[in-house]
């Protein structure tokens, strides 16, 4: 899990201050969460980080949770 977090950290090009965001992503993936809900558009739920996480997970044959904002989740439920 820590290896995956480090890979996300490097690929997304996070700052040291945002290092825990990569761990947040890795924890959700490691525990098989269906969704990862976050308002953090820059480091977690934005289009760029989503795509990077999906590509990395695909390379390891890991299922990626749906990464979205609370607002997007509510829209999906309607």
PDB file of C-alpha atoms in Angstrom:
ATOM      1  CA  UNK A   1       0.000   0.000   0.000  1.00  0.00           C
ATOM      2  CA  UNK A   2       2.817   2.436   0.811  1.00  0.00           C
ATOM      3  CA  UNK A   3       4.484   1.593  -2.507  1.00  0.00           C
ATOM      4  CA  UNK A   4       1.257   2.464  -4.288  1.00  0.00           C
ATOM      5  CA  UNK A   5       0.933   5.718  -2.327  1.00  0.00           C
ATOM      6  CA  UNK A   6       4.479   6.653  -3.319  1.00  0.00           C
ATOM      7  CA  UNK A   7       3.739   5.900  -6.956  1.00  0.00           C
ATOM      8  CA  UNK A   8       0.615   8.108  -6.856  1.00  0.00           C
ATOM      9  CA  UNK A   9       2.623  10.836  -5.105  1.00  0.00           C
ATOM     10  CA  UNK A  10       5.295  10.851  -7.796  1.00  0.00           C
ATOM     11  CA  UNK A  11       2.956  10.483 -10.778  1.00  0.00           C
ATOM     12  CA  UNK A  12       0.515  13.180  -9.669  1.00  0.00           C
ATOM     13  CA  UNK A  13       3.506  15.352  -8.749  1.00  0.00           C
ATOM     14  CA  UNK A  14       2.168  16.256  -5.326  1.00  0.00           C
ATOM     15  CA  UNK A  15       3.927  18.644  -3.002  1.00  0.00           C
ATOM     16  CA  UNK A  16       5.356  17.414   0.292  1.00  0.00           C
ATOM     17  CA  UNK A  17       2.468  19.180   2.035  1.00  0.00           C
ATOM     18  CA  UNK A  18       0.042  17.027   0.024  1.00  0.00           C
ATOM     19  CA  UNK A  19       1.795  13.691   0.593  1.00  0.00           C
ATOM     20  CA  UNK A  20      -1.097  12.368   2.709  1.00  0.00           C
ATOM     21  CA  UNK A  21      -3.421  12.765  -0.274  1.00  0.00           C
ATOM     22  CA  UNK A  22      -1.554   9.943  -2.006  1.00  0.00           C
ATOM     23  CA  UNK A  23      -1.978   7.781   1.093  1.00  0.00           C
ATOM     24  CA  UNK A  24      -5.695   8.616   1.150  1.00  0.00           C
ATOM     25  CA  UNK A  25      -5.957   7.331  -2.431  1.00  0.00           C
ATOM     26  CA  UNK A  26      -3.923   4.192  -1.710  1.00  0.00           C
ATOM     27  CA  UNK A  27      -5.959   3.352   1.394  1.00  0.00           C
ATOM     28  CA  UNK A  28      -9.224   3.528  -0.546  1.00  0.00           C
ATOM     29  CA  UNK A  29      -7.814   1.277  -3.269  1.00  0.00           C
ATOM     30  CA  UNK A  30      -6.193  -1.167  -0.830  1.00  0.00           C
ATOM     31  CA  UNK A  31      -9.417  -1.621   1.128  1.00  0.00           C
ATOM     32  CA  UNK A  32     -11.542  -2.084  -1.994  1.00  0.00           C
ATOM     33  CA  UNK A  33     -13.743   0.935  -1.433  1.00  0.00           C
ATOM     34  CA  UNK A  34     -16.475   1.481  -4.019  1.00  0.00           C
ATOM     35  CA  UNK A  35     -16.187   5.270  -3.759  1.00  0.00           C
ATOM     36  CA  UNK A  36     -13.615   7.832  -2.684  1.00  0.00           C
ATOM     37  CA  UNK A  37     -15.409  11.101  -1.967  1.00  0.00           C
ATOM     38  CA  UNK A  38     -13.375  14.290  -1.771  1.00  0.00           C
ATOM     39  CA  UNK A  39     -13.656  18.020  -2.359  1.00  0.00           C
ATOM     40  CA  UNK A  40      -9.922  18.033  -3.119  1.00  0.00           C
ATOM     41  CA  UNK A  41     -10.118  18.667  -6.861  1.00  0.00           C
ATOM     42  CA  UNK A  42      -6.432  19.458  -7.254  1.00  0.00           C
ATOM     43  CA  UNK A  43      -4.941  16.327  -5.695  1.00  0.00           C
ATOM     44  CA  UNK A  44      -7.666  13.681  -5.573  1.00  0.00           C
ATOM     45  CA  UNK A  45     -10.981  14.164  -7.378  1.00  0.00           C
ATOM     46  CA  UNK A  46      -9.895  16.314 -10.330  1.00  0.00           C
ATOM     47  CA  UNK A  47      -9.755  14.865 -13.847  1.00  0.00           C
ATOM     48  CA  UNK A  48      -5.940  14.682 -13.979  1.00  0.00           C
ATOM     49  CA  UNK A  49      -5.380  12.796 -10.691  1.00  0.00           C
ATOM     50  CA  UNK A  50      -8.296  10.463 -11.466  1.00  0.00           C
ATOM     51  CA  UNK A  51      -6.789   9.523 -14.813  1.00  0.00           C
ATOM     52  CA  UNK A  52      -3.327   8.979 -13.325  1.00  0.00           C
ATOM     53  CA  UNK A  53      -4.688   6.776 -10.525  1.00  0.00           C
ATOM     54  CA  UNK A  54      -6.728   4.741 -13.024  1.00  0.00           C
ATOM     55  CA  UNK A  55      -3.671   4.226 -15.258  1.00  0.00           C
ATOM     56  CA  UNK A  56      -1.463   3.130 -12.375  1.00  0.00           C
ATOM     57  CA  UNK A  57      -4.117   0.803 -10.986  1.00  0.00           C
ATOM     58  CA  UNK A  58      -4.755  -0.673 -14.428  1.00  0.00           C
ATOM     59  CA  UNK A  59      -1.042  -1.451 -14.781  1.00  0.00           C
ATOM     60  CA  UNK A  60      -1.278  -3.495 -11.547  1.00  0.00           C
ATOM     61  CA  UNK A  61      -4.692  -4.968 -12.424  1.00  0.00           C
ATOM     62  CA  UNK A  62      -6.237  -3.182  -9.427  1.00  0.00           C
ATOM     63  CA  UNK A  63      -9.824  -1.943  -9.373  1.00  0.00           C
ATOM     64  CA  UNK A  64     -10.114   1.827  -8.963  1.00  0.00           C
ATOM     65  CA  UNK A  65     -12.930   3.162  -6.791  1.00  0.00           C
ATOM     66  CA  UNK A  66     -15.164   5.833  -8.243  1.00  0.00           C
ATOM     67  CA  UNK A  67     -13.408   9.063  -7.292  1.00  0.00           C
ATOM     68  CA  UNK A  68     -15.774  12.006  -7.120  1.00  0.00           C
ATOM     69  CA  UNK A  69     -16.963  15.026  -5.190  1.00  0.00           C
ATOM     70  CA  UNK A  70     -19.989  14.732  -2.885  1.00  0.00           C
ATOM     71  CA  UNK A  71     -21.933  16.759  -5.444  1.00  0.00           C
ATOM     72  CA  UNK A  72     -21.103  14.299  -8.243  1.00  0.00           C
ATOM     73  CA  UNK A  73     -22.182  11.380  -6.072  1.00  0.00           C
ATOM     74  CA  UNK A  74     -25.533  13.020  -5.371  1.00  0.00           C
ATOM     75  CA  UNK A  75     -26.060  13.664  -9.095  1.00  0.00           C
ATOM     76  CA  UNK A  76     -25.312  10.004  -9.819  1.00  0.00           C
ATOM     77  CA  UNK A  77     -27.902   8.900  -7.254  1.00  0.00           C
ATOM     78  CA  UNK A  78     -30.726  10.928  -8.866  1.00  0.00           C
TER      79      UNK A  78
END
